[in-house]
């Protein structure tokens, strides 16, 4: 994945990445069968534990008891909706063009991000495969800790891109 934008210091780096395809999936009181059918269709089980992510053919982030964010090329949104029963009233909408994504990596990534959020990002607390919706630098964000990434991935509304680039560029200065 190529960098769109980058700021780096000795112990932390922040890169903007192209988010690729992203869809929001909403289900009303889904059954276990609904979850299994949709998981099989997209190649990744939908996480049912709060604040967890699942990786497979796609990355799926738990947003709420009835909502997930699906990152990656998967089945069409219409096919995903059709896989759920009528009772689950599925809605799957592409939102990737409206999002921007940053990765903060390195030994001081958690310390850098702690300047802008109240979430405890210590590795013993915010472990791999965790996610959270939070305020970050006064704006809504989804933060996750992908397995194998020495840091964090943050997803924001694309309209905030310039503000976030300036915030990261300023905040990273103290890490020399």
PDB file of C-alpha atoms in Angstrom, residues 13-15 102-106 109 150-154:
ATOM      1  CA  UNK A  13       5.780   7.519  11.830  1.00  0.00           C
ATOM      2  CA  UNK A  14       2.351   8.472  10.536  1.00  0.00           C
ATOM      3  CA  UNK A  15       1.281   7.571   7.025  1.00  0.00           C
ATOM      4  CA  UNK A 102      -3.867   6.941   8.735  1.00  0.00           C
ATOM      5  CA  UNK A 103      -1.416   4.473  10.298  1.00  0.00           C
ATOM      6  CA  UNK A 104       0.737   5.410  13.280  1.00  0.00           C
ATOM      7  CA  UNK A 105       3.623   2.987  13.803  1.00  0.00           C
ATOM      8  CA  UNK A 106       6.751   2.670  15.908  1.00  0.00           C
ATOM      9  CA  UNK A 109       2.834   5.390  18.343  1.00  0.00           C
ATOM     10  CA  UNK A 150       3.475  -2.220  15.026  1.00  0.00           C
ATOM     11  CA  UNK A 151       0.924   0.457  15.776  1.00  0.00           C
ATOM     12  CA  UNK A 152      -2.578   1.640  15.027  1.00  0.00           C
ATOM     13  CA  UNK A 153      -4.876   2.375  12.113  1.00  0.00           C
ATOM     14  CA  UNK A 154      -7.285   5.310  12.278  1.00  0.00           C
TER      15      UNK A 154
END
